[in-house]
PDB file of C-alpha atoms in Angstrom:
ATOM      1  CA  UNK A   1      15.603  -9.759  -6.638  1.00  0.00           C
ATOM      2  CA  UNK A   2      13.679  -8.001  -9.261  1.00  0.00           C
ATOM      3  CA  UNK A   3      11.023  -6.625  -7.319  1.00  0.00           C
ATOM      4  CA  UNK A   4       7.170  -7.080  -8.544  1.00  0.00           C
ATOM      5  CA  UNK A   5       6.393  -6.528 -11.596  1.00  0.00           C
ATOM      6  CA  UNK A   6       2.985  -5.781 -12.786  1.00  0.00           C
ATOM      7  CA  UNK A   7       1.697  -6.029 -16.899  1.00  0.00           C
ATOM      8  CA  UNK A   8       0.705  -3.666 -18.452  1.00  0.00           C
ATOM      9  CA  UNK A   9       1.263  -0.494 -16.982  1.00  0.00           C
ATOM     10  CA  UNK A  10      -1.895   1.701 -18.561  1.00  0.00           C
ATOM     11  CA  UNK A  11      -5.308   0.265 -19.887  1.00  0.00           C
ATOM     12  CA  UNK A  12      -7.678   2.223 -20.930  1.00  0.00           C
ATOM     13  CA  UNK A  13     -10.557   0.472 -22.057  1.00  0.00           C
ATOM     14  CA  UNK A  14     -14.732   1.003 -23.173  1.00  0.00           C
ATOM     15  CA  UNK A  15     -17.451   0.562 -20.422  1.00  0.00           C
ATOM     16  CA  UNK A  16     -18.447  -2.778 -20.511  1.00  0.00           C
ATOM     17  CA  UNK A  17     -15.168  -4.663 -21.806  1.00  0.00           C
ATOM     18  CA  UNK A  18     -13.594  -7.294 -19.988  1.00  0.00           C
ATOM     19  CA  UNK A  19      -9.870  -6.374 -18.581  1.00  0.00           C
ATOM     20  CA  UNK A  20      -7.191  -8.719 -16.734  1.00  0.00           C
ATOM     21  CA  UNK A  21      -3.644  -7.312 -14.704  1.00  0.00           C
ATOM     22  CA  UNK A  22      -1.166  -9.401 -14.059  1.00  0.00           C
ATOM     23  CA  UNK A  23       1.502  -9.362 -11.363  1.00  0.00           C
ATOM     24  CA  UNK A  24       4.972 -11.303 -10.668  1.00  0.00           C
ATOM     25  CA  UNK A  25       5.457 -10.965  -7.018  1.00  0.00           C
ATOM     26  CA  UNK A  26       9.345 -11.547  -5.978  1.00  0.00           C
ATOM     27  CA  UNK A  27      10.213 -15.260  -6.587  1.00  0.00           C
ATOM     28  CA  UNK A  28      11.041 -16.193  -2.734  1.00  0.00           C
ATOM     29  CA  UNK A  29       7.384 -14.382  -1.317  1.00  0.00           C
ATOM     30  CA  UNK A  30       4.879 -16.969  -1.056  1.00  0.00           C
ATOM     31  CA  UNK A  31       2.201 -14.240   0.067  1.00  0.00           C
ATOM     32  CA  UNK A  32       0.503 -11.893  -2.875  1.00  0.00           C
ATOM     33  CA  UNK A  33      -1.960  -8.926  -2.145  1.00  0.00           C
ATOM     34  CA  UNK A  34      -3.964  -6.436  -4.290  1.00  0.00           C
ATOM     35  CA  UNK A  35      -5.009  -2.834  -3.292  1.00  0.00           C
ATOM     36  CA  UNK A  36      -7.002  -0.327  -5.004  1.00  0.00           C
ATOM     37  CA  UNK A  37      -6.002   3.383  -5.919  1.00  0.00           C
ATOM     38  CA  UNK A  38      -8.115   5.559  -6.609  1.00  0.00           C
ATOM     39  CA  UNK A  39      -6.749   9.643  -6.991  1.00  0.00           C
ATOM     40  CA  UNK A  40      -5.806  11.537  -3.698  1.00  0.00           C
ATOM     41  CA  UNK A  41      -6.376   8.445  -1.468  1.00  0.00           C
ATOM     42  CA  UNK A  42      -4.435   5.749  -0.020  1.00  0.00           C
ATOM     43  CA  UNK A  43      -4.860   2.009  -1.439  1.00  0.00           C
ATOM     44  CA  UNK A  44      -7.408  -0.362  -0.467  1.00  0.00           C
ATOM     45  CA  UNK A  45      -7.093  -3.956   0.496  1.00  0.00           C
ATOM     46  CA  UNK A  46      -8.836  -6.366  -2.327  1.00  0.00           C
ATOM     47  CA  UNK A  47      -7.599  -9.668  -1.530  1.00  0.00           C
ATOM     48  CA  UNK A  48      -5.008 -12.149  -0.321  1.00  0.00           C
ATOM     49  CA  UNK A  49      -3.110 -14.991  -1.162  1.00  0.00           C
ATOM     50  CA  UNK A  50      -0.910 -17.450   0.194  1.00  0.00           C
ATOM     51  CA  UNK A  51       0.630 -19.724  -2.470  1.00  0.00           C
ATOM     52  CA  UNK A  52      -2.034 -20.364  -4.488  1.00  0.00           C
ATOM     53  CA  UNK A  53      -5.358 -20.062  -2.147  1.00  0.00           C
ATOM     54  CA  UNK A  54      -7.247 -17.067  -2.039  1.00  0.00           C
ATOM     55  CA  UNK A  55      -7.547 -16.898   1.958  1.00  0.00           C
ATOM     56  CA  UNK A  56      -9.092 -13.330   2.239  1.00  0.00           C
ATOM     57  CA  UNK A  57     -11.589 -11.011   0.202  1.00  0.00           C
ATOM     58  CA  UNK A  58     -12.318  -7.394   0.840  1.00  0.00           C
ATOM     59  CA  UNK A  59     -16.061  -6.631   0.305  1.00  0.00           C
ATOM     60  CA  UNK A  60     -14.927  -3.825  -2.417  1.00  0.00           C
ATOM     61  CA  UNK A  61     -14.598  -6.863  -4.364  1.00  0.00           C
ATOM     62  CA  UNK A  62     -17.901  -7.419  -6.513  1.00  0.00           C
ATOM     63  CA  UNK A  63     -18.504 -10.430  -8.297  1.00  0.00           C
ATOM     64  CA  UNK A  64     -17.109  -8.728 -11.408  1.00  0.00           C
ATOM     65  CA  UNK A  65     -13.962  -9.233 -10.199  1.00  0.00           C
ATOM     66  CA  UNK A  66     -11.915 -12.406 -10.014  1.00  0.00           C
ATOM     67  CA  UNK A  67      -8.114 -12.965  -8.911  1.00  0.00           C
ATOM     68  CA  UNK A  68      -6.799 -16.505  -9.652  1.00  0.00           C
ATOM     69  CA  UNK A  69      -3.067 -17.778  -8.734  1.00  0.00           C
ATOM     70  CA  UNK A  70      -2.634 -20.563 -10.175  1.00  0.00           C
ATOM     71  CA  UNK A  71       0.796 -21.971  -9.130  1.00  0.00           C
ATOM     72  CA  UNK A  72       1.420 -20.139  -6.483  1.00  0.00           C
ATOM     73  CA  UNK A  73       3.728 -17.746  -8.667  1.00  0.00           C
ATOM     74  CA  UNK A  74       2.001 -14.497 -10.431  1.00  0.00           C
ATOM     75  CA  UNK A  75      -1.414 -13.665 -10.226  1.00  0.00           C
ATOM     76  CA  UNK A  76      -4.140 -12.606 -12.631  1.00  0.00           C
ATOM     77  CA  UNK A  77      -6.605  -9.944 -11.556  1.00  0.00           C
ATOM     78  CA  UNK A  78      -9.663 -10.421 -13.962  1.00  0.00           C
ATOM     79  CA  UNK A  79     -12.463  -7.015 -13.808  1.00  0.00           C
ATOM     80  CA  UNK A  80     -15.784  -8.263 -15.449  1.00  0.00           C
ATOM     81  CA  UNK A  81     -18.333  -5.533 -17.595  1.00  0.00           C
ATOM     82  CA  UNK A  82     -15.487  -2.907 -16.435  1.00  0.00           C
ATOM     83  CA  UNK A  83     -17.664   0.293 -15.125  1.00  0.00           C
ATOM     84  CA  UNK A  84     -16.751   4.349 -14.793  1.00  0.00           C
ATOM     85  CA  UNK A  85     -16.205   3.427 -11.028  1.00  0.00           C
ATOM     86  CA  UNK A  86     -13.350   0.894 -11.890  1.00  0.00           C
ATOM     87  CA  UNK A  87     -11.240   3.337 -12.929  1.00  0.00           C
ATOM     88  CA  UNK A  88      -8.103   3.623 -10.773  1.00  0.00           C
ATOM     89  CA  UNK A  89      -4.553   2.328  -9.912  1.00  0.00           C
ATOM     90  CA  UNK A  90      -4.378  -1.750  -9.197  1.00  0.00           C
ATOM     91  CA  UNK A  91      -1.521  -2.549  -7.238  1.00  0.00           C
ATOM     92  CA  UNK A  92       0.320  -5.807  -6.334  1.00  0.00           C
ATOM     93  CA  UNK A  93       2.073  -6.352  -3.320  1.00  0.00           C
ATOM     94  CA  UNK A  94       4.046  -9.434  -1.978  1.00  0.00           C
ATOM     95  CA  UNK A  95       6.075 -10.450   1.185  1.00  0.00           C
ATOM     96  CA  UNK A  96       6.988 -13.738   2.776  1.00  0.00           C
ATOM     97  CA  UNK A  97       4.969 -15.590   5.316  1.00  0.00           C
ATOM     98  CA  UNK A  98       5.712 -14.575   8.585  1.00  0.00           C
ATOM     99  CA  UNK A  99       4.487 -11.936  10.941  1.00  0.00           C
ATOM    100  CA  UNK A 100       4.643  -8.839   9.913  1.00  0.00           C
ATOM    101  CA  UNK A 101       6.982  -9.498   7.095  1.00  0.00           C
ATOM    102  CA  UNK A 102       6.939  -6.296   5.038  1.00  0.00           C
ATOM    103  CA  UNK A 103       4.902  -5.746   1.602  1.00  0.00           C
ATOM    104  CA  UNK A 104       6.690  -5.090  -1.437  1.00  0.00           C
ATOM    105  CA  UNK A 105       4.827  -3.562  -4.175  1.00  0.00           C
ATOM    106  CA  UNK A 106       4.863  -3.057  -7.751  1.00  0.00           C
ATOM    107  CA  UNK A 107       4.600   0.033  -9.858  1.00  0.00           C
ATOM    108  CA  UNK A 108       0.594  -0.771 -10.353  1.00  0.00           C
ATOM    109  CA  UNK A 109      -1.805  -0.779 -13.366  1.00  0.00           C
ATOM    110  CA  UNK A 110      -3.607   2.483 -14.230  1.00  0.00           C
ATOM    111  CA  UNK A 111      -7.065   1.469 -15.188  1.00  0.00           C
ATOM    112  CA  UNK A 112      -8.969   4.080 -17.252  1.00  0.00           C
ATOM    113  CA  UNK A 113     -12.660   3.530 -19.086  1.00  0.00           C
ATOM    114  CA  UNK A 114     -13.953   5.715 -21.415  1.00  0.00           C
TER     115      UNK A 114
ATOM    116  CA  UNK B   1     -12.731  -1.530  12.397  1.00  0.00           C
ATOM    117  CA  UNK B   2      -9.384   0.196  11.071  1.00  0.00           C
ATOM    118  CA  UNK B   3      -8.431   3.901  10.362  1.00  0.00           C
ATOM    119  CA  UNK B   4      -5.562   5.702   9.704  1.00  0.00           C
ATOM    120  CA  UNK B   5      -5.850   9.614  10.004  1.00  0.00           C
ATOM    121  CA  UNK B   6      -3.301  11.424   8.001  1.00  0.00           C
ATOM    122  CA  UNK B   7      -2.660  15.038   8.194  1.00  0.00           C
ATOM    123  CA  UNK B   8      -3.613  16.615   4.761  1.00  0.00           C
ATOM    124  CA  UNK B   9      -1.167  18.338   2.400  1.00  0.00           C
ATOM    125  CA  UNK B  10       0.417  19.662   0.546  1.00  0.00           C
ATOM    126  CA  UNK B  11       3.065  20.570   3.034  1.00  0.00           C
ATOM    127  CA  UNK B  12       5.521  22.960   1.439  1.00  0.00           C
ATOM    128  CA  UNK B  13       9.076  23.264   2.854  1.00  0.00           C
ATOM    129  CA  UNK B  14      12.336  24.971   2.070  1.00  0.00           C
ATOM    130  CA  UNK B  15      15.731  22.764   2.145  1.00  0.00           C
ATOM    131  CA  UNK B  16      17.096  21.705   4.966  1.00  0.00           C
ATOM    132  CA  UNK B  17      13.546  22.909   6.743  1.00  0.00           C
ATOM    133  CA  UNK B  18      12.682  20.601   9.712  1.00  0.00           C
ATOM    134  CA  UNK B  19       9.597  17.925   8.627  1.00  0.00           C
ATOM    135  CA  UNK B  20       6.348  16.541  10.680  1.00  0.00           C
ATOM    136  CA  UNK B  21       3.594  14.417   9.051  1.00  0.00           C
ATOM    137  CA  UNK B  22       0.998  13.619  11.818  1.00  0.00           C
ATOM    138  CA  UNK B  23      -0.806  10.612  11.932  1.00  0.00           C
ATOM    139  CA  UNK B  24      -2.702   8.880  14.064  1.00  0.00           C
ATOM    140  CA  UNK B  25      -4.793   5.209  14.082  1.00  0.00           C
ATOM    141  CA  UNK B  26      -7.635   3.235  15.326  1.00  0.00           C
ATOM    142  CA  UNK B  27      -7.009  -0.290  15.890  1.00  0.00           C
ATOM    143  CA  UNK B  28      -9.076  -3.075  17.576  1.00  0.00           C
ATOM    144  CA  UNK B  29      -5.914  -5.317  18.218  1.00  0.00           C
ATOM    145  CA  UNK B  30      -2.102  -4.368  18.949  1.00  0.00           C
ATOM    146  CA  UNK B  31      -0.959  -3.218  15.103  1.00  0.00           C
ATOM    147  CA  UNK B  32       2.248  -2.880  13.756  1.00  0.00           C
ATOM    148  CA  UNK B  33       3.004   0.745  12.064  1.00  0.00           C
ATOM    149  CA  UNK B  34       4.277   1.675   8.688  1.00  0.00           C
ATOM    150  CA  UNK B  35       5.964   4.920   6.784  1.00  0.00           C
ATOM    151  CA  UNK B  36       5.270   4.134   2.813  1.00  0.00           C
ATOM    152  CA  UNK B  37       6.406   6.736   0.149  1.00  0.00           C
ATOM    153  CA  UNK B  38       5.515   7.366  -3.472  1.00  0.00           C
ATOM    154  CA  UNK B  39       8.047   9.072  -5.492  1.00  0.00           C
ATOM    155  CA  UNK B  40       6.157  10.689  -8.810  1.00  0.00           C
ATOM    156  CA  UNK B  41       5.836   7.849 -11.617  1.00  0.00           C
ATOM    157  CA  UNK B  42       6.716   4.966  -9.167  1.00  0.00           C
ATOM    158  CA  UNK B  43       5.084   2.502  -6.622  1.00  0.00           C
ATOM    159  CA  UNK B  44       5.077   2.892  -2.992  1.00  0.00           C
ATOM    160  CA  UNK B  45       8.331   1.845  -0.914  1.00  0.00           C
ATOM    161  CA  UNK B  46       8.471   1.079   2.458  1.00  0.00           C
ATOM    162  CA  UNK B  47      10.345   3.687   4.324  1.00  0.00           C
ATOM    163  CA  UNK B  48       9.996   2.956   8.149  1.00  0.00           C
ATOM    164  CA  UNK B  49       8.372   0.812  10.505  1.00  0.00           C
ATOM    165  CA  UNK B  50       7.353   0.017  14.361  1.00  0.00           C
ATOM    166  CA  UNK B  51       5.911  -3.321  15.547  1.00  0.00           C
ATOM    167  CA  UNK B  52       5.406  -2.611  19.298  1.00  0.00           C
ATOM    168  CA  UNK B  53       4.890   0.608  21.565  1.00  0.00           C
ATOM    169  CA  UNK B  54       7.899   2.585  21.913  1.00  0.00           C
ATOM    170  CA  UNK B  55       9.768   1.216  18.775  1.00  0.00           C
ATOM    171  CA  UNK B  56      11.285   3.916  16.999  1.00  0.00           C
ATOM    172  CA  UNK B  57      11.658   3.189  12.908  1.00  0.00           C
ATOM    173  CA  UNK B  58      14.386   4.937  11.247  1.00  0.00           C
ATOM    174  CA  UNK B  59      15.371   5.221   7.324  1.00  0.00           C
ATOM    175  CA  UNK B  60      17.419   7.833   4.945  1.00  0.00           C
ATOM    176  CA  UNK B  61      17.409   9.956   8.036  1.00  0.00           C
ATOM    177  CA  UNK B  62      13.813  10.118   8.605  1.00  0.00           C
ATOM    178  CA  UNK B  63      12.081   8.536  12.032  1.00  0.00           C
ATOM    179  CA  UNK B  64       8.959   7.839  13.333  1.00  0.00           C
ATOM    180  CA  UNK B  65       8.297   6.738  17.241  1.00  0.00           C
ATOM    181  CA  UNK B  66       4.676   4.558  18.042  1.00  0.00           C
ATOM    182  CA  UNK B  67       3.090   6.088  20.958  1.00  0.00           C
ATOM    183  CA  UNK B  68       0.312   3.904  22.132  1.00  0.00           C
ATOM    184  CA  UNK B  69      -0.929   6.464  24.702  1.00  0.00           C
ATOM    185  CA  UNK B  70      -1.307   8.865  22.253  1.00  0.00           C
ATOM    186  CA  UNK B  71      -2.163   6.492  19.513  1.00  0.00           C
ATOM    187  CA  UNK B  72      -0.127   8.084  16.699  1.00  0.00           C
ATOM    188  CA  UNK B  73       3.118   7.432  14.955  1.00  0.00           C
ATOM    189  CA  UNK B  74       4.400  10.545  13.148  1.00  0.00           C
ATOM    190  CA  UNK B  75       6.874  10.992  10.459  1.00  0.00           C
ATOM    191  CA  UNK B  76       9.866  13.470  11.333  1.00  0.00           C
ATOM    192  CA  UNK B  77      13.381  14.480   9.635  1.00  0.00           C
ATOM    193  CA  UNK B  78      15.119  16.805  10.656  1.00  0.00           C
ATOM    194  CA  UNK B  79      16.633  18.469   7.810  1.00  0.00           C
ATOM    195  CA  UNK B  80      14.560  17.787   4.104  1.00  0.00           C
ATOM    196  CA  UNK B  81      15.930  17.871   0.502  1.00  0.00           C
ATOM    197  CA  UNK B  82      14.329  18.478  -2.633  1.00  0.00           C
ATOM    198  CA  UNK B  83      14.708  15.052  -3.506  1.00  0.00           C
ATOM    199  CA  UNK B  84      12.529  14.015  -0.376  1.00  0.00           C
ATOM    200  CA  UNK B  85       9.671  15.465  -2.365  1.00  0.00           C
ATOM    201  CA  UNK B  86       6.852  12.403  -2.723  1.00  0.00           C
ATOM    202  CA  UNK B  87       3.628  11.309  -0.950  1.00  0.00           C
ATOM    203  CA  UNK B  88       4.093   9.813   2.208  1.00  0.00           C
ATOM    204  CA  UNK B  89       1.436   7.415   3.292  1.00  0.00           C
ATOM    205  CA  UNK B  90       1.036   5.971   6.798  1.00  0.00           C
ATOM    206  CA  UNK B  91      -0.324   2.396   7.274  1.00  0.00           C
ATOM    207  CA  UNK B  92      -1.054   0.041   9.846  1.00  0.00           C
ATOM    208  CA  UNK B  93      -1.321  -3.796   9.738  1.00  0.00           C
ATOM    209  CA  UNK B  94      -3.377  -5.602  12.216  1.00  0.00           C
ATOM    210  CA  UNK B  95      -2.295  -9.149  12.337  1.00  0.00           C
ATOM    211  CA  UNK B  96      -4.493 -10.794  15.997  1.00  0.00           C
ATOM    212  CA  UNK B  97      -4.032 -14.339  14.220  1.00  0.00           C
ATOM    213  CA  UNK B  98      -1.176 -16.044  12.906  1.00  0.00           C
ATOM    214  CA  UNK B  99      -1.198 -17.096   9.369  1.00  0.00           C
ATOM    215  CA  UNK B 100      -3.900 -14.639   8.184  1.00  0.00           C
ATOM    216  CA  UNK B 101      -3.383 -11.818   6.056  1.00  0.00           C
ATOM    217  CA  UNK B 102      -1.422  -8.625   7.309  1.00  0.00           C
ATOM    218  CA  UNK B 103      -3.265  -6.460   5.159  1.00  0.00           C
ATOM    219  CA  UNK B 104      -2.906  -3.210   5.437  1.00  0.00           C
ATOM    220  CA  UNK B 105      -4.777   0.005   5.993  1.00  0.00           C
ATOM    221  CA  UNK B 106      -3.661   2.946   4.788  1.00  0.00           C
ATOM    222  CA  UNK B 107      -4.129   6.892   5.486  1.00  0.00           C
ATOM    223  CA  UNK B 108      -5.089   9.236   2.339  1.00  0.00           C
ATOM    224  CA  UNK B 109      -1.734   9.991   2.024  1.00  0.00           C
ATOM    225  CA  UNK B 110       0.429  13.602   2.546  1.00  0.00           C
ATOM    226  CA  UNK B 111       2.285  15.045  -0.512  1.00  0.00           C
ATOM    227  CA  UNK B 112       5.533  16.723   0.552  1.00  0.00           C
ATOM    228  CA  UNK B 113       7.149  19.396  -1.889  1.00  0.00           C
ATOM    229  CA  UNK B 114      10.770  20.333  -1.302  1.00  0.00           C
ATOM    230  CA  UNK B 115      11.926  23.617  -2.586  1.00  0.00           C
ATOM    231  CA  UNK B 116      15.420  25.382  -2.728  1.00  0.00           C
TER     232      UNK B 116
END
């Protein structure tokens, strides 16, 4: 068990540029989450998947943004004409199907635009 | 919908001082409770948690009891260290359906700092 892993750690990128995260949940989890940091609050729910269908979106996330798992193992997260508001920690969580299995997350991507 | 209300911080303590982080929720279905904590530099950890009324969680000597009557489920230890010094975060997940998504909601967060 190597816990998630999430590539690259820091990003900082221009207004307007295009930007993609990607996480490795733990092999055995068939359930993959992202959340939202943003400084001095708590993450935010983006969206869900189990395997490889995207089963729940939160309404934070505009069109600009795209997630994609494509085999059911890692995940892309995909940020469109990145914006000043974009700026924040991405996070990756992932836990095995079950009820209330417990959410493992990664060390998260610090997104920064100039 | 779902809250989580989180006590703010910082919350300064000496060693071996005696530690509460209050929070409390709002919840349309029967959630299940978590403790998650952020040491500097790293990602958040589950610490503790409850899945029914009355459940104690327990970890690394800290607890946390949920109190449906009261609606809250706060952090306690009983004696802290320096190396207990991190942001605690207290979250909820709200599963009514089987199969969906146990996503979870999460307070602002409380950052502890330990001192000798």
């Amino acid at each position: 068990d190597t816990g998630v892993s999430q590539d690259p750690r820091h990003k900082i990128t221009k207004r307007g540029q295009n930007v993609t995260f990607r996480c490795d949940p733990i092999s055995e989890h068939n359930r993959l989450y992202w959340y939202r940091q943003t400084l001095g609050q708590g993450p935010e729910f983006l969206t869900y998947f189990q395997n490889e269908a995207q089963l729940e979106k939160s309404r934070l996330l505009s069109d600009r943004f795209s997630a994609e798992r494509p085999k059911g193992s890692f995940s892309t997260l995909e940020i469109q004409r990145t914006e000043q508001g974009d700026s924040a920690m991405y996070l990756c969580a992932s836990s095995l199907e079950g009820y209330n299995q417990p959410q493992h997350f990664g060390d998260g991507t610090r997104l920064s635009i100039l | 919908g779902n809250s989580v209300t989180q006590m703010e911080g910082p919350v300064t303590l000496s060693e071996e001082a005696f530690l509460t982080i209050n929070c409390t929720y709002t919840a349309t279905g029967y959630p299940s409770l978590f403790w998650y904590v952020q040491y500097p530099g790293e990602g958040l950890q589950l610490l503790l948690k409850a899945t029914k009324a009355d459940d104690k969680g327990s970890n690394k000597g800290f607890e946390a009891t949920y109190r449906k009557e009261t609606t809250s489920f706060h952090l306690e230890k009983g004696s802290v260290q320096v190396s207990d010094s991190a942001v605690y975060f207290c979250a909820l997940s709200d599963q009514k359906v089987t199969g969906t998504a146990s996503k979870l909601t999460f307070g602002t967060g409380t950052r502890l700092q330990v001192t000798l």
